[in-house]
PDB file of C-alpha atoms and ligand atoms in Angstrom:
ATOM      1  CA  MET A   1       0.168  -0.197   0.005  1.00 52.00           C
ATOM      2  CA  LEU A   2       1.229   3.644  -0.780  1.00 64.00           C
ATOM      3  CA  ARG A   3       1.713   5.317   2.430  1.00 77.00           C
ATOM      4  CA  LYS A   4      -0.145   8.308   2.976  1.00 91.00           C
ATOM      5  CA  PRO A   5       0.907  11.324   1.398  1.00 95.00           C
ATOM      6  CA  VAL A   6       2.182  14.358   3.176  1.00 97.00           C
ATOM      7  CA  ILE A   7       1.698  17.613   1.478  1.00 98.00           C
ATOM      8  CA  ALA A   8       2.730  21.493   2.192  1.00 98.00           C
ATOM      9  CA  ILE A   9       1.124  24.131   1.400  1.00 98.00           C
ATOM     10  CA  ASP A  10       2.871  27.432   1.969  1.00 98.00           C
ATOM     11  CA  GLY A  11       1.763  31.385   0.962  1.00 97.00           C
ATOM     12  CA  PRO A  12       1.125  34.684   2.276  1.00 97.00           C
ATOM     13  CA  ALA A  13      -2.054  35.771   3.772  1.00 94.00           C
ATOM     14  CA  GLY A  14      -5.339  35.886   1.994  1.00 94.00           C
ATOM     15  CA  ALA A  15      -3.917  33.369  -1.216  1.00 96.00           C
ATOM     16  CA  GLY A  16      -6.334  30.907  -0.062  1.00 95.00           C
ATOM     17  CA  LYS A  17      -4.327  28.336   1.292  1.00 97.00           C
ATOM     18  CA  SER A  18      -6.320  27.480   4.641  1.00 95.00           C
ATOM     19  CA  THR A  19     -10.047  27.091   2.586  1.00 95.00           C
ATOM     20  CA  VAL A  20      -7.921  24.474   0.146  1.00 97.00           C
ATOM     21  CA  ALA A  21      -6.153  22.581   2.277  1.00 97.00           C
ATOM     22  CA  ARG A  22      -9.144  21.998   4.456  1.00 96.00           C
ATOM     23  CA  MET A  23     -11.160  21.026   0.836  1.00 96.00           C
ATOM     24  CA  VAL A  24      -7.833  19.005  -0.138  1.00 97.00           C
ATOM     25  CA  ALA A  25      -7.757  17.141   3.276  1.00 96.00           C
ATOM     26  CA  ARG A  26     -11.263  16.398   3.103  1.00 94.00           C
ATOM     27  CA  ARG A  27     -11.445  14.851  -0.221  1.00 95.00           C
ATOM     28  CA  LEU A  28      -8.127  12.764   0.306  1.00 96.00           C
ATOM     29  CA  GLY A  29      -9.082  11.755   3.666  1.00 94.00           C
ATOM     30  CA  LEU A  30      -6.236  13.569   5.478  1.00 95.00           C
ATOM     31  CA  LEU A  31      -5.593  15.870   8.673  1.00 95.00           C
ATOM     32  CA  TYR A  32      -5.389  19.036   7.868  1.00 96.00           C
ATOM     33  CA  VAL A  33      -3.352  21.101  10.311  1.00 97.00           C
ATOM     34  CA  ASP A  34      -3.195  24.763  10.112  1.00 97.00           C
ATOM     35  CA  THR A  35       0.068  26.112  11.555  1.00 98.00           C
ATOM     36  CA  GLY A  36      -1.219  29.774  11.513  1.00 98.00           C
ATOM     37  CA  ALA A  37      -3.838  29.117  13.759  1.00 98.00           C
ATOM     38  CA  MET A  38      -0.949  27.322  16.762  1.00 98.00           C
ATOM     39  CA  TYR A  39       0.870  30.841  16.153  1.00 98.00           C
ATOM     40  CA  ARG A  40      -2.057  32.585  16.828  1.00 98.00           C
ATOM     41  CA  ALA A  41      -2.889  30.693  19.803  1.00 98.00           C
ATOM     42  CA  VAL A  42       0.719  31.407  21.223  1.00 98.00           C
ATOM     43  CA  THR A  43      -0.143  35.305  20.357  1.00 98.00           C
ATOM     44  CA  LEU A  44      -3.561  35.233  22.322  1.00 98.00           C
ATOM     45  CA  ALA A  45      -2.162  33.669  25.261  1.00 98.00           C
ATOM     46  CA  ALA A  46       0.945  36.029  25.160  1.00 98.00           C
ATOM     47  CA  LEU A  47      -1.400  39.294  25.212  1.00 98.00           C
ATOM     48  CA  ARG A  48      -3.895  37.683  27.779  1.00 98.00           C
ATOM     49  CA  ALA A  49      -0.680  37.198  30.413  1.00 98.00           C
ATOM     50  CA  GLY A  50       0.346  40.728  29.077  1.00 98.00           C
ATOM     51  CA  ILE A  51       3.770  39.499  27.886  1.00 98.00           C
ATOM     52  CA  ASP A  52       5.271  42.116  25.816  1.00 96.00           C
ATOM     53  CA  VAL A  53       5.585  40.672  21.862  1.00 95.00           C
ATOM     54  CA  GLU A  54       8.948  41.389  22.026  1.00 95.00           C
ATOM     55  CA  ASP A  55      10.170  39.559  24.979  1.00 97.00           C
ATOM     56  CA  GLU A  56      10.945  36.081  23.078  1.00 97.00           C
ATOM     57  CA  GLY A  57      12.473  34.574  26.316  1.00 97.00           C
ATOM     58  CA  ALA A  58       8.553  35.014  27.905  1.00 98.00           C
ATOM     59  CA  LEU A  59       7.212  34.069  24.420  1.00 98.00           C
ATOM     60  CA  ALA A  60       9.340  31.067  24.055  1.00 98.00           C
ATOM     61  CA  ALA A  61       8.810  29.890  28.143  1.00 98.00           C
ATOM     62  CA  LEU A  62       5.148  30.349  27.471  1.00 98.00           C
ATOM     63  CA  ALA A  63       5.206  28.626  24.120  1.00 98.00           C
ATOM     64  CA  ALA A  64       6.333  25.703  25.966  1.00 98.00           C
ATOM     65  CA  ASP A  65       3.915  25.668  28.681  1.00 98.00           C
ATOM     66  CA  ILE A  66       0.300  25.836  26.716  1.00 98.00           C
ATOM     67  CA  ARG A  67      -1.615  22.990  25.168  1.00 98.00           C
ATOM     68  CA  ILE A  68      -3.309  23.730  21.468  1.00 98.00           C
ATOM     69  CA  GLU A  69      -5.650  21.496  20.070  1.00 98.00           C
ATOM     70  CA  LEU A  70      -6.835  21.668  16.657  1.00 97.00           C
ATOM     71  CA  VAL A  71      -9.637  19.019  16.646  1.00 96.00           C
ATOM     72  CA  PRO A  72     -11.468  18.368  13.243  1.00 91.00           C
ATOM     73  CA  ALA A  73     -15.012  19.426  13.070  1.00 87.00           C
ATOM     74  CA  GLU A  74     -18.092  17.694  11.209  1.00 79.00           C
ATOM     75  CA  ASP A  75     -17.734  20.292   8.170  1.00 76.00           C
ATOM     76  CA  GLY A  76     -13.842  19.902   7.657  1.00 76.00           C
ATOM     77  CA  ALA A  77     -13.433  23.020   9.270  1.00 83.00           C
ATOM     78  CA  VAL A  78     -11.057  23.179  13.014  1.00 93.00           C
ATOM     79  CA  ARG A  79     -11.762  23.586  16.464  1.00 96.00           C
ATOM     80  CA  VAL A  80      -8.848  25.246  18.148  1.00 98.00           C
ATOM     81  CA  TYR A  81      -8.591  25.070  21.755  1.00 98.00           C
ATOM     82  CA  LEU A  82      -5.811  26.842  23.904  1.00 98.00           C
ATOM     83  CA  ASP A  83      -5.753  24.705  27.511  1.00 98.00           C
ATOM     84  CA  GLY A  84      -8.793  22.996  26.879  1.00 98.00           C
ATOM     85  CA  GLU A  85     -10.325  26.198  26.184  1.00 98.00           C
ATOM     86  CA  ASP A  86     -12.663  26.433  22.822  1.00 98.00           C
ATOM     87  CA  VAL A  87     -10.582  29.542  20.878  1.00 98.00           C
ATOM     88  CA  THR A  88     -11.672  29.175  17.762  1.00 96.00           C
ATOM     89  CA  ALA A  89     -12.900  32.468  17.288  1.00 95.00           C
ATOM     90  CA  ALA A  90     -11.035  34.636  19.270  1.00 97.00           C
ATOM     91  CA  ILE A  91      -7.551  34.012  17.912  1.00 97.00           C
ATOM     92  CA  ARG A  92      -8.755  35.365  14.681  1.00 94.00           C
ATOM     93  CA  SER A  93      -9.535  38.929  16.195  1.00 94.00           C
ATOM     94  CA  PRO A  94      -7.871  42.055  14.879  1.00 92.00           C
ATOM     95  CA  GLU A  95      -6.114  42.298  17.843  1.00 95.00           C
ATOM     96  CA  VAL A  96      -4.207  38.788  17.620  1.00 96.00           C
ATOM     97  CA  SER A  97      -3.483  39.810  13.572  1.00 94.00           C
ATOM     98  CA  ARG A  98      -1.864  42.545  14.635  1.00 94.00           C
ATOM     99  CA  HIS A  99       0.294  41.500  16.770  1.00 97.00           C
ATOM    100  CA  VAL A 100       1.097  37.145  15.711  1.00 97.00           C
ATOM    101  CA  SER A 101       3.933  38.375  12.762  1.00 96.00           C
ATOM    102  CA  ALA A 102       6.079  39.760  16.378  1.00 97.00           C
ATOM    103  CA  VAL A 103       5.171  36.516  18.169  1.00 98.00           C
ATOM    104  CA  ALA A 104       5.947  34.033  15.009  1.00 98.00           C
ATOM    105  CA  ARG A 105       9.397  35.897  14.848  1.00 97.00           C
ATOM    106  CA  ALA A 106      10.876  34.529  18.165  1.00 97.00           C
ATOM    107  CA  ALA A 107      13.198  31.682  17.578  1.00 97.00           C
ATOM    108  CA  GLY A 108      12.019  29.870  20.226  1.00 98.00           C
ATOM    109  CA  VAL A 109       8.552  29.698  19.572  1.00 98.00           C
ATOM    110  CA  ARG A 110       9.247  28.129  16.315  1.00 98.00           C
ATOM    111  CA  GLU A 111      11.031  25.441  17.636  1.00 98.00           C
ATOM    112  CA  GLU A 112       8.519  24.194  20.061  1.00 98.00           C
ATOM    113  CA  LEU A 113       5.913  24.711  17.760  1.00 98.00           C
ATOM    114  CA  VAL A 114       8.121  23.404  14.361  1.00 98.00           C
ATOM    115  CA  ARG A 115       8.782  20.263  16.756  1.00 98.00           C
ATOM    116  CA  ARG A 116       5.138  19.922  17.307  1.00 98.00           C
ATOM    117  CA  GLN A 117       3.841  20.271  13.824  1.00 98.00           C
ATOM    118  CA  LYS A 118       6.749  17.455  12.636  1.00 98.00           C
ATOM    119  CA  SER A 119       5.191  15.253  15.356  1.00 97.00           C
ATOM    120  CA  MET A 120       1.704  15.593  13.877  1.00 96.00           C
ATOM    121  CA  ALA A 121       3.058  14.641  10.984  1.00 96.00           C
ATOM    122  CA  ALA A 122       5.050  11.548  11.883  1.00 95.00           C
ATOM    123  CA  ALA A 123       2.715   9.036  10.793  1.00 93.00           C
ATOM    124  CA  GLY A 124       1.864  10.666   7.396  1.00 94.00           C
ATOM    125  CA  GLY A 125      -1.784  11.310   5.948  1.00 96.00           C
ATOM    126  CA  VAL A 126      -1.581  15.117   6.542  1.00 97.00           C
ATOM    127  CA  VAL A 127      -2.101  18.372   4.531  1.00 98.00           C
ATOM    128  CA  MET A 128       0.202  21.254   6.426  1.00 98.00           C
ATOM    129  CA  GLU A 129      -0.544  24.764   6.013  1.00 98.00           C
ATOM    130  CA  GLY A 130       2.380  27.811   6.489  1.00 98.00           C
ATOM    131  CA  ARG A 131       4.759  29.175   5.464  1.00 98.00           C
ATOM    132  CA  ASP A 132       7.605  27.028   6.143  1.00 98.00           C
ATOM    133  CA  ILE A 133       6.116  23.923   6.129  1.00 98.00           C
ATOM    134  CA  GLY A 134       8.053  23.030   2.672  1.00 98.00           C
ATOM    135  CA  THR A 135      11.047  24.148   4.065  1.00 98.00           C
ATOM    136  CA  VAL A 136      11.168  23.724   7.470  1.00 98.00           C
ATOM    137  CA  VAL A 137       8.892  21.642   9.147  1.00 98.00           C
ATOM    138  CA  LEU A 138       8.155  18.999   5.927  1.00 98.00           C
ATOM    139  CA  PRO A 139      11.505  19.137   3.495  1.00 97.00           C
ATOM    140  CA  GLY A 140      10.337  15.516   2.320  1.00 97.00           C
ATOM    141  CA  ALA A 141       7.023  16.164   1.551  1.00 97.00           C
ATOM    142  CA  THR A 142       5.307  14.556  -1.087  1.00 96.00           C
ATOM    143  CA  ALA A 143       4.408  17.322  -2.361  1.00 98.00           C
ATOM    144  CA  LYS A 144       4.716  20.949  -1.416  1.00 98.00           C
ATOM    145  CA  PHE A 145       2.607  24.272  -2.803  1.00 98.00           C
ATOM    146  CA  PHE A 146       3.359  27.428  -3.065  1.00 98.00           C
ATOM    147  CA  LEU A 147       0.164  29.758  -3.358  1.00 98.00           C
ATOM    148  CA  THR A 148      -0.041  33.098  -4.681  1.00 97.00           C
ATOM    149  CA  ALA A 149      -2.611  35.616  -5.669  1.00 97.00           C
ATOM    150  CA  ARG A 150      -2.259  39.897  -6.265  1.00 97.00           C
ATOM    151  CA  GLU A 151      -1.915  41.668  -3.227  1.00 96.00           C
ATOM    152  CA  ASP A 152      -5.696  43.420  -4.033  1.00 96.00           C
ATOM    153  CA  VAL A 153      -7.368  39.891  -4.644  1.00 97.00           C
ATOM    154  CA  ARG A 154      -5.978  38.584  -1.328  1.00 97.00           C
ATOM    155  CA  ALA A 155      -6.436  41.660   0.790  1.00 97.00           C
ATOM    156  CA  TYR A 156     -10.231  41.210  -0.755  1.00 96.00           C
ATOM    157  CA  ARG A 157     -10.662  37.746   0.333  1.00 95.00           C
ATOM    158  CA  ARG A 158      -9.210  38.599   4.090  1.00 94.00           C
ATOM    159  CA  TYR A 159     -11.559  41.857   4.300  1.00 95.00           C
ATOM    160  CA  ARG A 160     -14.675  39.602   3.513  1.00 94.00           C
ATOM    161  CA  GLU A 161     -13.213  37.049   6.086  1.00 92.00           C
ATOM    162  CA  MET A 162     -13.580  39.642   8.867  1.00 91.00           C
ATOM    163  CA  ARG A 163     -16.540  40.862   8.040  1.00 93.00           C
ATOM    164  CA  GLY A 164     -17.806  37.738   7.596  1.00 92.00           C
ATOM    165  CA  ARG A 165     -16.939  37.572  11.142  1.00 90.00           C
ATOM    166  CA  GLY A 166     -18.571  40.810  12.303  1.00 92.00           C
ATOM    167  CA  TYR A 167     -15.301  42.794  12.689  1.00 89.00           C
ATOM    168  CA  PRO A 168     -16.354  46.217  10.962  1.00 89.00           C
ATOM    169  CA  ALA A 169     -12.726  46.530   9.097  1.00 88.00           C
ATOM    170  CA  THR A 170     -12.063  48.384   5.747  1.00 94.00           C
ATOM    171  CA  LEU A 171     -10.164  47.566   2.617  1.00 96.00           C
ATOM    172  CA  GLU A 172      -7.525  49.650   3.236  1.00 96.00           C
ATOM    173  CA  GLU A 173      -6.600  48.764   6.618  1.00 94.00           C
ATOM    174  CA  VAL A 174      -6.779  44.716   6.050  1.00 94.00           C
ATOM    175  CA  CYS A 175      -4.783  45.372   3.117  1.00 96.00           C
ATOM    176  CA  SER A 176      -1.894  48.059   5.107  1.00 96.00           C
ATOM    177  CA  GLU A 177      -2.454  45.044   7.811  1.00 94.00           C
ATOM    178  CA  ILE A 178      -1.617  42.092   5.455  1.00 95.00           C
ATOM    179  CA  ARG A 179       1.169  43.701   3.602  1.00 96.00           C
ATOM    180  CA  GLU A 180       2.905  44.978   7.211  1.00 96.00           C
ATOM    181  CA  ARG A 181       2.308  41.034   7.747  1.00 95.00           C
ATOM    182  CA  ASP A 182       3.773  39.228   5.182  1.00 95.00           C
ATOM    183  CA  ARG A 183       6.839  41.912   5.006  1.00 96.00           C
ATOM    184  CA  ILE A 184       7.576  40.938   8.858  1.00 96.00           C
ATOM    185  CA  ASP A 185       6.881  36.798   7.551  1.00 96.00           C
ATOM    186  CA  SER A 186       9.253  37.452   4.940  1.00 96.00           C
ATOM    187  CA  SER A 187      11.844  39.432   6.598  1.00 96.00           C
ATOM    188  CA  ARG A 188      12.513  36.796  10.028  1.00 96.00           C
ATOM    189  CA  GLU A 189      15.734  35.155   9.912  1.00 95.00           C
ATOM    190  CA  VAL A 190      14.227  31.660  11.537  1.00 96.00           C
ATOM    191  CA  GLY A 191      11.873  30.007   9.136  1.00 97.00           C
ATOM    192  CA  PRO A 192      11.055  33.004   6.791  1.00 97.00           C
ATOM    193  CA  LEU A 193       8.154  32.868   4.206  1.00 97.00           C
ATOM    194  CA  VAL A 194      10.354  31.781   1.300  1.00 96.00           C
ATOM    195  CA  CYS A 195       8.993  29.593  -2.053  1.00 97.00           C
ATOM    196  CA  PRO A 196      10.372  26.559  -1.399  1.00 97.00           C
ATOM    197  CA  PRO A 197      12.778  25.517  -4.672  1.00 96.00           C
ATOM    198  CA  ASP A 198      10.523  22.392  -5.490  1.00 96.00           C
ATOM    199  CA  ALA A 199       7.179  23.661  -4.854  1.00 98.00           C
ATOM    200  CA  PHE A 200       4.040  24.034  -7.446  1.00 98.00           C
ATOM    201  CA  ILE A 201       3.565  27.175  -7.808  1.00 98.00           C
ATOM    202  CA  LEU A 202       0.030  28.238  -8.215  1.00 98.00           C
ATOM    203  CA  ASP A 203      -1.449  31.632  -8.666  1.00 98.00           C
ATOM    204  CA  THR A 204      -4.801  31.549  -7.651  1.00 97.00           C
ATOM    205  CA  THR A 205      -5.907  35.202  -8.600  1.00 97.00           C
ATOM    206  CA  ALA A 206      -8.766  34.217 -10.965  1.00 96.00           C
ATOM    207  CA  MET A 207      -9.155  30.345 -10.146  1.00 97.00           C
ATOM    208  CA  THR A 208     -11.925  29.219  -7.964  1.00 97.00           C
ATOM    209  CA  PRO A 209     -10.928  27.235  -4.954  1.00 97.00           C
ATOM    210  CA  GLU A 210     -12.428  23.720  -6.343  1.00 98.00           C
ATOM    211  CA  GLU A 211      -9.852  24.735  -9.022  1.00 98.00           C
ATOM    212  CA  VAL A 212      -7.079  24.444  -7.000  1.00 98.00           C
ATOM    213  CA  VAL A 213      -7.984  21.317  -5.424  1.00 98.00           C
ATOM    214  CA  GLU A 214      -8.252  19.754  -8.571  1.00 98.00           C
ATOM    215  CA  ALA A 215      -4.664  21.099  -9.280  1.00 98.00           C
ATOM    216  CA  ILE A 216      -2.982  20.041  -6.184  1.00 98.00           C
ATOM    217  CA  VAL A 217      -4.555  16.452  -6.068  1.00 98.00           C
ATOM    218  CA  ALA A 218      -3.728  15.856  -9.694  1.00 97.00           C
ATOM    219  CA  ARG A 219      -0.233  17.116  -8.668  1.00 97.00           C
ATOM    220  CA  VAL A 220      -0.398  15.012  -5.264  1.00 96.00           C
ATOM    221  CA  GLY A 221      -1.524  12.036  -7.873  1.00 94.00           C
ATOM    222  CA  GLU A 222       1.957  12.271 -10.045  1.00 93.00           C
ATOM    223  CA  ALA A 223       3.949  12.516  -6.976  1.00 92.00           C
ATOM    224  CA  ARG A 224       3.402   9.209  -5.749  1.00 85.00           C
TER     225      ARG A 224
HETATM  226  O1   DC B   1      -2.520  32.159   8.353  1.00 53.35           O
HETATM  227  P1   DC B   1      -2.337  32.846   9.349  1.00 53.35           P
HETATM  228  O2   DC B   1      -2.565  33.697   8.888  1.00 53.35           O
HETATM  229  O3   DC B   1      -3.446  31.970  10.284  1.00 53.35           O
HETATM  230  O4   DC B   1      -1.086  32.728  10.078  1.00 53.35           O
HETATM  231  C1   DC B   1      -0.994  33.942  11.013  1.00 53.35           C
HETATM  232  C2   DC B   1       0.626  33.909  11.076  1.00 53.35           C
HETATM  233  O5   DC B   1       1.432  33.009  11.908  1.00 53.35           O
HETATM  234  C3   DC B   1       1.399  34.728   9.987  1.00 53.35           C
HETATM  235  O6   DC B   1       1.519  36.067  10.229  1.00 53.35           O
HETATM  236  C4   DC B   1       2.398  34.531  10.302  1.00 53.35           C
HETATM  237  C5   DC B   1       2.675  33.170  11.135  1.00 53.35           C
HETATM  238  N1   DC B   1       3.072  31.622  11.015  1.00 53.35           N
HETATM  239  C6   DC B   1       4.292  31.340  10.885  1.00 53.35           C
HETATM  240  O7   DC B   1       5.355  32.154  10.977  1.00 53.35           O
HETATM  241  N2   DC B   1       4.709  29.944  10.200  1.00 53.35           N
HETATM  242  C7   DC B   1       3.729  29.649   9.804  1.00 53.35           C
HETATM  243  N3   DC B   1       3.937  27.875   9.805  1.00 53.35           N
HETATM  244  C8   DC B   1       2.303  29.958   9.971  1.00 53.35           C
HETATM  245  C9   DC B   1       2.188  30.985  10.020  1.00 53.35           C
END
C-alpha cells in the first residue's frame, strides 16, 4: 500500500491556503493542520498574560507551557483549543492578527511549534498549511505547493472574511495589515516565508477554490 501522502502548502496571507487545504484534506481523507492557528494561539495566550510580544524569552517559555489542540469539526473545519478552552473565534480577532507576526518571529516559539508540527505529521496522511512547511517543517513532503495571488485580491478575501466574522474593518486597513504581516513574515531570520525551490507554484488570483484543489490533487497523484 502507498504511504499516506504528506502535503505542504505555503504562501502569504489571503492566498487561499486554509480554504483549499481543508478541501484537499477532506477529498483525500487526510488530517488538516493549520499551523497559523498555532501561532495565533500562542499570540492570544501572550496578550492575555500581558507578555510583551518583543520579549522572546517569555514567549518561548509560554509556548513550551501551553497546550494547543486542533480538533477536526464535522464540516471539515478545525476547532482550536488553548489549554482546553475553545479559542477558535478569539484567535481571529484583529488584535491577534496585528501581533501574530511579532510572536512568530521569536526563534524559541518557532522551535517549539515546529517540533509539535513535525510530530503531528510523523505518521503521514496530513495536509499542513503555513509559511515554512515545505522548507522547515516537512522538507521531505510528498508534494509542496506555494499559493500566491495579487495583493488586492488577497486583501479583498481577508476583508470579506473579517466582515463575515463581524469585524468592521475597511479594505484599506486589511490591505495594510496583511502587507505589514507579509513583510515581517518574509524577512525574519528563522523560517521566513519563502517559496521552497521544489514547490509547485499556483497563482490563485483568477482561480476558484475548486480549481486550485483539482490542481493540487492531480499533482499529488503524480508525485506518489
Ligand atoms: O495563516 P495565518 O494568517 O493564520 O497565520 C498567522 C501568522 O502566523 C502569519 O502572519 C505568520 C505566522 N505563521 C508562521 O510564521 N509560520 C507558519 N507556519 C504559519 C503561520
